[in-house]
Coordinates of C-alpha atoms and ligand atoms in Angstrom, one line a residue:
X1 CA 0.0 0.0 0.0
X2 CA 1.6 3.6 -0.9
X3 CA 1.6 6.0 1.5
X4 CA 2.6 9.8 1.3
X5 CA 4.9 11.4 4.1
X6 CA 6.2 15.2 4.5
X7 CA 9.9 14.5 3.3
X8 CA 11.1 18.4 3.7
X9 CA 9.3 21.4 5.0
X10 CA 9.2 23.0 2.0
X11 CA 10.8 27.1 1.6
X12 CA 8.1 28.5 -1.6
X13 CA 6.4 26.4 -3.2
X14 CA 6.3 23.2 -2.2
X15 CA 7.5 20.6 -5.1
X16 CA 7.1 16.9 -5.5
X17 CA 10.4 16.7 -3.3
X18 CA 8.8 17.7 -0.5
X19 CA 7.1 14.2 -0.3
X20 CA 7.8 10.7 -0.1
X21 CA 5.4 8.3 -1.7
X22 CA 6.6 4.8 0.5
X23 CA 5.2 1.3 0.3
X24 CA 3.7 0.3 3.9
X25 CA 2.1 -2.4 5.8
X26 CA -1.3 -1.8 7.3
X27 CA -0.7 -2.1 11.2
X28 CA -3.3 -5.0 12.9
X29 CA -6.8 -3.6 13.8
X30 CA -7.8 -2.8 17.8
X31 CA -11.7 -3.5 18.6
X32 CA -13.5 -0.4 17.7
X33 CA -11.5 0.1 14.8
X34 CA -12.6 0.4 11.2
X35 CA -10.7 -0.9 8.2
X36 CA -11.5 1.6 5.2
X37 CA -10.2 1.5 1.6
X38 CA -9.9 5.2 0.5
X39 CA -11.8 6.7 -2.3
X40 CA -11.9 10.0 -1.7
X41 CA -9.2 12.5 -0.8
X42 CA -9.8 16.5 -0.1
X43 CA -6.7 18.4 -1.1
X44 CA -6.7 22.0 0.6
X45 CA -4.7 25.0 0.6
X46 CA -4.3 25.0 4.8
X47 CA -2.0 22.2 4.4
X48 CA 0.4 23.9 2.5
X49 CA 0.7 25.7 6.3
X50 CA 1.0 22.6 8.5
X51 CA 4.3 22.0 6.2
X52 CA 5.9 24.7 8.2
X53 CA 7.1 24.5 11.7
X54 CA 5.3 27.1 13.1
X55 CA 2.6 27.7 15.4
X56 CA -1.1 27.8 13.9
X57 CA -4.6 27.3 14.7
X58 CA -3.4 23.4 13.5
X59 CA -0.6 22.0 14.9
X60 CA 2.2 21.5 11.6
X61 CA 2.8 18.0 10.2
X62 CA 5.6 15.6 11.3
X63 CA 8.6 14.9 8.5
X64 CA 8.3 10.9 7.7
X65 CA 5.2 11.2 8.8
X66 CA 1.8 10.8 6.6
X67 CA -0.1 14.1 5.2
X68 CA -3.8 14.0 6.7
X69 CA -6.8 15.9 5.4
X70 CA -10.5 14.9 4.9
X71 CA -11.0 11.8 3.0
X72 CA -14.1 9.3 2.2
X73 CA -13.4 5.8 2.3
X74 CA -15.2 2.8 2.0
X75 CA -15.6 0.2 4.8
X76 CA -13.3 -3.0 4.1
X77 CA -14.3 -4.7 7.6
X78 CA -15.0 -3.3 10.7
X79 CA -14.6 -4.0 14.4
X80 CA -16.9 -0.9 15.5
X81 CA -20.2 -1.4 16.4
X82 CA -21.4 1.8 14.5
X83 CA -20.1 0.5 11.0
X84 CA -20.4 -2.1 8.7
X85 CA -18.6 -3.3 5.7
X86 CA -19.9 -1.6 2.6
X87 CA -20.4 1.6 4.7
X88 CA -18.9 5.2 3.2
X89 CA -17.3 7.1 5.9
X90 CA -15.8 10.8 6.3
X91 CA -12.9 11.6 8.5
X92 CA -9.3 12.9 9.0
X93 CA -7.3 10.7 7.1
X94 CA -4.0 9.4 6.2
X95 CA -2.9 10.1 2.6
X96 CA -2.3 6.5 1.8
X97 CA -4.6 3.4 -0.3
X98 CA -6.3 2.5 2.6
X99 CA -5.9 3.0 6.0
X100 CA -6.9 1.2 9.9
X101 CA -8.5 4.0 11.7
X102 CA -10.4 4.4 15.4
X103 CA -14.4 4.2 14.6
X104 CA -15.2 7.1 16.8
X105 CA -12.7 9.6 14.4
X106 CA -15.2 8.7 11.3
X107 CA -18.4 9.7 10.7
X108 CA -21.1 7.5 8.3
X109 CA -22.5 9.0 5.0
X110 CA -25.1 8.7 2.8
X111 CA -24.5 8.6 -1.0
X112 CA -28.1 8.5 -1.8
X113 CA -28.1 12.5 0.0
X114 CA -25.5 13.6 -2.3
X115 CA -23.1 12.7 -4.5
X116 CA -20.0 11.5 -2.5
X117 CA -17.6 13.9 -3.8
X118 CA -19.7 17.1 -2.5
X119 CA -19.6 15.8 1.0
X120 CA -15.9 17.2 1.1
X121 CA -17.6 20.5 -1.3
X122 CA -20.6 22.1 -1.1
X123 CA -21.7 20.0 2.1
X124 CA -18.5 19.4 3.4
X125 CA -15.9 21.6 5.1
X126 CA -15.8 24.4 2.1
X127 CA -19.3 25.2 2.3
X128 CA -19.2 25.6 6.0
X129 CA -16.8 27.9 6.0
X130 CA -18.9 29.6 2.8
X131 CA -21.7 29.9 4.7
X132 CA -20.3 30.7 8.2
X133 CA -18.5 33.1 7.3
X134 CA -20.4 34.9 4.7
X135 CA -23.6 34.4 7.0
X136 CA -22.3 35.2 10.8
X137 CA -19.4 37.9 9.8
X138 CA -20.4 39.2 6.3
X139 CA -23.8 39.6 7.1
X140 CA -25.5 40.5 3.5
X141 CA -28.6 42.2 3.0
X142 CA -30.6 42.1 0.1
X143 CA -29.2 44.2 -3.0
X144 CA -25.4 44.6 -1.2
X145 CA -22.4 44.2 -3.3
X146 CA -20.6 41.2 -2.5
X147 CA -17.4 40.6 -3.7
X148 CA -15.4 37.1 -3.3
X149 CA -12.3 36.3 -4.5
X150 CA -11.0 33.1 -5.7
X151 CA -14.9 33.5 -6.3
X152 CA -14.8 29.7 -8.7
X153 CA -12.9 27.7 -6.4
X154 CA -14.4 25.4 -3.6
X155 CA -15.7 28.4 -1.1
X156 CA -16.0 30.9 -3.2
X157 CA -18.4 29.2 -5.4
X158 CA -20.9 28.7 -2.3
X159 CA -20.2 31.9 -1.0
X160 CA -21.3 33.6 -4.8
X161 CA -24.3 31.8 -4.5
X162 CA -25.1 31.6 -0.5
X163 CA -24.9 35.6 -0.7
X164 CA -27.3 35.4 -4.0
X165 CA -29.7 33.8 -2.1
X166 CA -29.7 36.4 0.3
X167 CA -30.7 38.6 -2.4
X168 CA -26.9 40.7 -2.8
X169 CA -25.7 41.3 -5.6
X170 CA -22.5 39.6 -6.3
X171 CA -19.0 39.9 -8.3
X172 CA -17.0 37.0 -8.3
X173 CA -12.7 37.4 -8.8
X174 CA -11.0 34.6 -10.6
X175 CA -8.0 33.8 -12.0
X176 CA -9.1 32.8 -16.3
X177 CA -11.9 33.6 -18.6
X178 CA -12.9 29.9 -17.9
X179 CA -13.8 30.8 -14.4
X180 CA -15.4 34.0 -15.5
X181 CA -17.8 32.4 -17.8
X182 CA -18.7 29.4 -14.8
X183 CA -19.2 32.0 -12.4
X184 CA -21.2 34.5 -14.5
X185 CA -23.2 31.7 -16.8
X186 CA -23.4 28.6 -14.4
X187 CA -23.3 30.1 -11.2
X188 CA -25.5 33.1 -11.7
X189 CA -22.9 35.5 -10.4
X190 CA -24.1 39.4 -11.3
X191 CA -20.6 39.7 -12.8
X192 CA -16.7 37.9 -13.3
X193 CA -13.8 40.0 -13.2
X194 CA -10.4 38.2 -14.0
X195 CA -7.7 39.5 -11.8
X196 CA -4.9 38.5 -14.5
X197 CA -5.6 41.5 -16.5
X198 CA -4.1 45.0 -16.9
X199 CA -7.6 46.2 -16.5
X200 CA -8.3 44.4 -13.6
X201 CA -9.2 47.5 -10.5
X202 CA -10.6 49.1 -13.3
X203 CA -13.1 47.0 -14.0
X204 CA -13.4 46.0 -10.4
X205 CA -14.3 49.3 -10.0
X206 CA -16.9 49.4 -12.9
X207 CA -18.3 46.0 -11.7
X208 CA -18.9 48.1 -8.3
X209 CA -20.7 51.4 -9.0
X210 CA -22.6 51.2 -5.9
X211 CA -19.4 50.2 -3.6
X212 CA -18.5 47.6 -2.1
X213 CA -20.6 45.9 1.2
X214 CA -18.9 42.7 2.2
X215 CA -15.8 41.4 0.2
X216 CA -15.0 37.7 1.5
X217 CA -11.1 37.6 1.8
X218 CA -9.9 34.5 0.1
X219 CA -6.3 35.2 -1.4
X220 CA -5.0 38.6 0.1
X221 CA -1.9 40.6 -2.0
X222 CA -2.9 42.4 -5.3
X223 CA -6.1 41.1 -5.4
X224 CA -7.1 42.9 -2.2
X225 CA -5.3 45.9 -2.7
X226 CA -7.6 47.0 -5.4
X227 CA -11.0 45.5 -3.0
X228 CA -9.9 48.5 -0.1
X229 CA -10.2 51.5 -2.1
X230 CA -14.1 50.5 -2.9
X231 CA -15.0 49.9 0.4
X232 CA -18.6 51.3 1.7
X233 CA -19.6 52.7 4.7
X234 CA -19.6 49.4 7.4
X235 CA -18.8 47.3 4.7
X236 CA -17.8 43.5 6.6
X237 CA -14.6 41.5 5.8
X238 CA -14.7 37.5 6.3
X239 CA -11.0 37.2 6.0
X240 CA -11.1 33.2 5.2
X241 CA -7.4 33.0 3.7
X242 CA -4.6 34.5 1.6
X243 CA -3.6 32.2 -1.0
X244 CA -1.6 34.4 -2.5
X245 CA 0.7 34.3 0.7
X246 CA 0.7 31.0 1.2
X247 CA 4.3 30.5 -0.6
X248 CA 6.1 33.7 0.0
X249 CA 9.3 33.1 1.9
X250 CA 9.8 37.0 3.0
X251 CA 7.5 40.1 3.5
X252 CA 7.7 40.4 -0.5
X253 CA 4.2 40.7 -0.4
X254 CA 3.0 44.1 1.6
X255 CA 0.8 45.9 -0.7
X256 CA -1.2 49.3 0.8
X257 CA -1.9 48.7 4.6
X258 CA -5.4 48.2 5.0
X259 CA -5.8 49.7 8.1
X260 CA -6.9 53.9 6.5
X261 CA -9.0 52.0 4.4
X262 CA -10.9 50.2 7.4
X263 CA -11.2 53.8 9.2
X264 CA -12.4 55.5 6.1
X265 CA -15.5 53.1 5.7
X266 CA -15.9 52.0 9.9
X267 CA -15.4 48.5 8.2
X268 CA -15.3 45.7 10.2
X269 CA -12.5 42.7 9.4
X270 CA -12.5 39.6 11.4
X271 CA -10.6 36.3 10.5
X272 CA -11.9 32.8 11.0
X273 CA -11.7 29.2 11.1
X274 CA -14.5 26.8 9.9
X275 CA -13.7 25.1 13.1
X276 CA -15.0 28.3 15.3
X277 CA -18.4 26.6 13.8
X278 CA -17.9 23.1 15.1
X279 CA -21.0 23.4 17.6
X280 CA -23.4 24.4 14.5
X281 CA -22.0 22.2 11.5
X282 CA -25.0 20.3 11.8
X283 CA -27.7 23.1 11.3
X284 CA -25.5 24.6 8.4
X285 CA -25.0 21.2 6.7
X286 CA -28.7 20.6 7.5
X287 CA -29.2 23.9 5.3
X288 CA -27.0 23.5 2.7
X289 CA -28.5 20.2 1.6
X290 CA -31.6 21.8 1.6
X291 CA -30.6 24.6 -0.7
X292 CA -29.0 21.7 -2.6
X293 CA -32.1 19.6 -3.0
X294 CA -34.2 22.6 -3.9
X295 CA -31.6 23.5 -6.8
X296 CA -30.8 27.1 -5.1
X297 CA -27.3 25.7 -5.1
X298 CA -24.9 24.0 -7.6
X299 CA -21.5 22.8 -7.1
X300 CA -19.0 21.5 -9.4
X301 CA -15.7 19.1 -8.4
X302 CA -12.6 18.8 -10.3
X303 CA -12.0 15.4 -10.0
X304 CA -8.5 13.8 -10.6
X305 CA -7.9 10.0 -11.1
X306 CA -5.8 8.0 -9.4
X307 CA -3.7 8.1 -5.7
X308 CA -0.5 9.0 -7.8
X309 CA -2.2 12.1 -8.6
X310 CA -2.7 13.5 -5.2
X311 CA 0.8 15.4 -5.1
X312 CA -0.1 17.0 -8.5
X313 CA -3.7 17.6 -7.1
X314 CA -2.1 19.6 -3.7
X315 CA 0.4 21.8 -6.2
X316 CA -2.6 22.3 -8.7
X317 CA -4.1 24.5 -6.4
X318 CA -1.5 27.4 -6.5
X319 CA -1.8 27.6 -10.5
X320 CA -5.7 27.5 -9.9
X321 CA -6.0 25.0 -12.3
X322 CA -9.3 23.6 -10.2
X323 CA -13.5 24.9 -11.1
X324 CA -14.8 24.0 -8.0
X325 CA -13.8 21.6 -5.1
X326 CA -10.7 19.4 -6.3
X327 CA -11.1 16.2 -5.1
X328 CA -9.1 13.3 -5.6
X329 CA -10.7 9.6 -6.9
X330 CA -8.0 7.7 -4.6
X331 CA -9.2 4.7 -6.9
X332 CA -8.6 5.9 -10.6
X333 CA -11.1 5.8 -13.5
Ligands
NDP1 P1 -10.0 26.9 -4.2 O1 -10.8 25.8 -4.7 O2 -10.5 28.3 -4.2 O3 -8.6 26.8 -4.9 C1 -7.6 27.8 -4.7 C2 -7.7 28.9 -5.7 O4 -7.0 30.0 -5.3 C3 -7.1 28.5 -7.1 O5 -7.9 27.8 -7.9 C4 -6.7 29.9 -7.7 O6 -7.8 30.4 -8.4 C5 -6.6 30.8 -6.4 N1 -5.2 31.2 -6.3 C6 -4.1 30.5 -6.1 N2 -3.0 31.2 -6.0 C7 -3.5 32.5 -6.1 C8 -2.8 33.8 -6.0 N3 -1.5 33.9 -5.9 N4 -3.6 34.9 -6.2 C9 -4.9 34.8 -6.3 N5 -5.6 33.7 -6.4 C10 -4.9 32.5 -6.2 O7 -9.6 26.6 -2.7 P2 -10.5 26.6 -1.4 O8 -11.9 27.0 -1.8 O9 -10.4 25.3 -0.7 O10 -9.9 27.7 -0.5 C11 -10.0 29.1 -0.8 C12 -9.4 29.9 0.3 O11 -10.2 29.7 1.5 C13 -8.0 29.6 0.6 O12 -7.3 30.8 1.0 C14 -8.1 28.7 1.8 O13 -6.9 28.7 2.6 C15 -9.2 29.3 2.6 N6 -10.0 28.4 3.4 C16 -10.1 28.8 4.7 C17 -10.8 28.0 5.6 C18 -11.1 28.6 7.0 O14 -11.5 27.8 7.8 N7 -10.7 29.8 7.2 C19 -11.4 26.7 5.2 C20 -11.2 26.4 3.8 C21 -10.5 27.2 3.0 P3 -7.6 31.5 -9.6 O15 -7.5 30.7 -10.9 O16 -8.8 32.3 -9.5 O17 -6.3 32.2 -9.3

């Protein structure tokens, strides 16, 4: 069975030397335990910050040790009383082909609810921290501006659409004209703005006559730096991450401070973890399948094939190559 350790903490960009792909034995199974073959794996940019050794929200990952994040797997034989072989479960897992895990760490799924993929999507972790964060610290009203960046990928599809439902009016930041036209023609989003152009403030600016009420902070840098200027009056800042951060090695990346910009408009900027949630997942997850069922939501995964492809999958998301969640099929086509 291959697994996938942290090999170096990586300085930039992280590069397939980073990891080690080993062959391993599957240790012997404890009662309560749950032996799962992995199907699906979430890749996520807030592991590229448990490569580094410093202190977080998460505590980092171990060199020779195995990269966790969410997976789905598929129960090969179990010595819990809550599971049974057959069963799809969700939990923190180990990136390897399958793994021997404690029952109480996983949680049973339904595939008949939603396509498995979207349980680490649109009902899963990202759309949690769409909708808590747009909904608790972004606070939309009906016929607001709301802008997200990174406004294709995983959470800022949901939030796009979360904050449509709410009846704002939103413009969505991405990275291609690809993006631009899913955001704009399958995602309903008022307007696309691709951040790669000369144009792009601009047009940012044009997209926003009206100002700018809650911008959902997804990627930070030059991105940002044209977002401040538009503020409105109270406008709300869900800062959720800064992508574009995640690799620099020095402060290479300072832009204009944001702080005359926050006492111009009284705006209010609060980070947050989709963990802060934890007490409420289930009334949000509760809500999101509803808006699911009742087609008020959409969701799209980028699905890549095969366990060898996880590295690629991880580094993928840096050159934005990913519409929607990416998601790994641990199994292959
Ligand atoms: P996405 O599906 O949005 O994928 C990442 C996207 O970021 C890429 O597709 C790319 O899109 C964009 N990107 C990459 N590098 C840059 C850059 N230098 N400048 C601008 N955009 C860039 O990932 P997620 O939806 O999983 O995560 C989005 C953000 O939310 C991340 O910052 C992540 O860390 C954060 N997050 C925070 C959580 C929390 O609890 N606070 C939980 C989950 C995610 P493009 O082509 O448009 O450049």
């Amino acid at each position: 069975m291959k697994q996938i350790n942290l090999k170096t903490r990586p300085v930039g960009l992280p590069s397939k030397d980073t990891f080690e792909i080993k062959d391993v034995k599957l240790k012997g199974m404890q009662s309560g335990d749950v032996h799962i073959q992995l199907v699906y794996l979430s890749v996520d940019p807030y592991l590229r910050g448990r490569m580094n050794d410093t202190k977080s929200y998460i505590p980092p990952f171990k060199l020779n040790e195995p990269i966790v994040s969410t997976g789905i797997g598929k129960v090969v034989k179990s010595k819990s009383d809550d599971f049974l072989e057959g069963d799809f479960v969700i939990g923190s897992v180990p990136w390897q082909e399958e793994a021997i895990l404690p029952g109480e760490t996983l949680q049973k799924i339904d595939p008949a609810v939603a396509k498995l993929p979207a349980y680490l999507g649109i009902i899963g972790m990202t759309g949690l921290t769409a909708y808590f964060g747009l909904l608790d610290i972004g606070q939309p009203e009906p016929d607001e501006t709301v802008v997200v960046s990174a406004g294709a990928g995983a959470v800022g599809s949901a939030v796009g659409q979360i904050a449509q439902i709410k009846g704002a009016r939103v413009v969505g930041i991405a990275g291609s004209e690809e993006k631009i036209h899913y955001m704009v023609n399958e995602l309903g989003f008022d307007v696309g703005i691709n951040y790669k152009t000369k144009e792009f403030s601009h047009n940012l600016a044009k997209a926003c006559p009206n100002g700018i009420d809650v911008y959902f902070e997804n990627v930070g840098g030059k991105v940002s730096d044209a977002v401040w200027p538009l503020l409105n009056k109270f406008a709300r800042i869900p800062v959720c991450g800064t992508i574009s951060s995640y690799n620099k090695t020095a402060e290479e990346d300072m832009g204009p401070r944001v702080q005359s910009y926050l006492i111009k408009s009284s705006a209010k900027m609060q980070g947050f973890t989709v963990g802060d949630y934890a007490d409420q997942f289930a009334e949000g997850k509760k809500q999101l399948v509803q808006w699911l069922e009742e087609g008020k939501l959409i969701h799209k995964e980028t699905l890549v094939h095969g366990f060898d492809q996880t590295i690629p999958a991880f580094l993928s998301l840096f050159d934005g190559k990913n519409i929607g969640k990416i998601v790994v099929d641990v199994r292959g086509k």
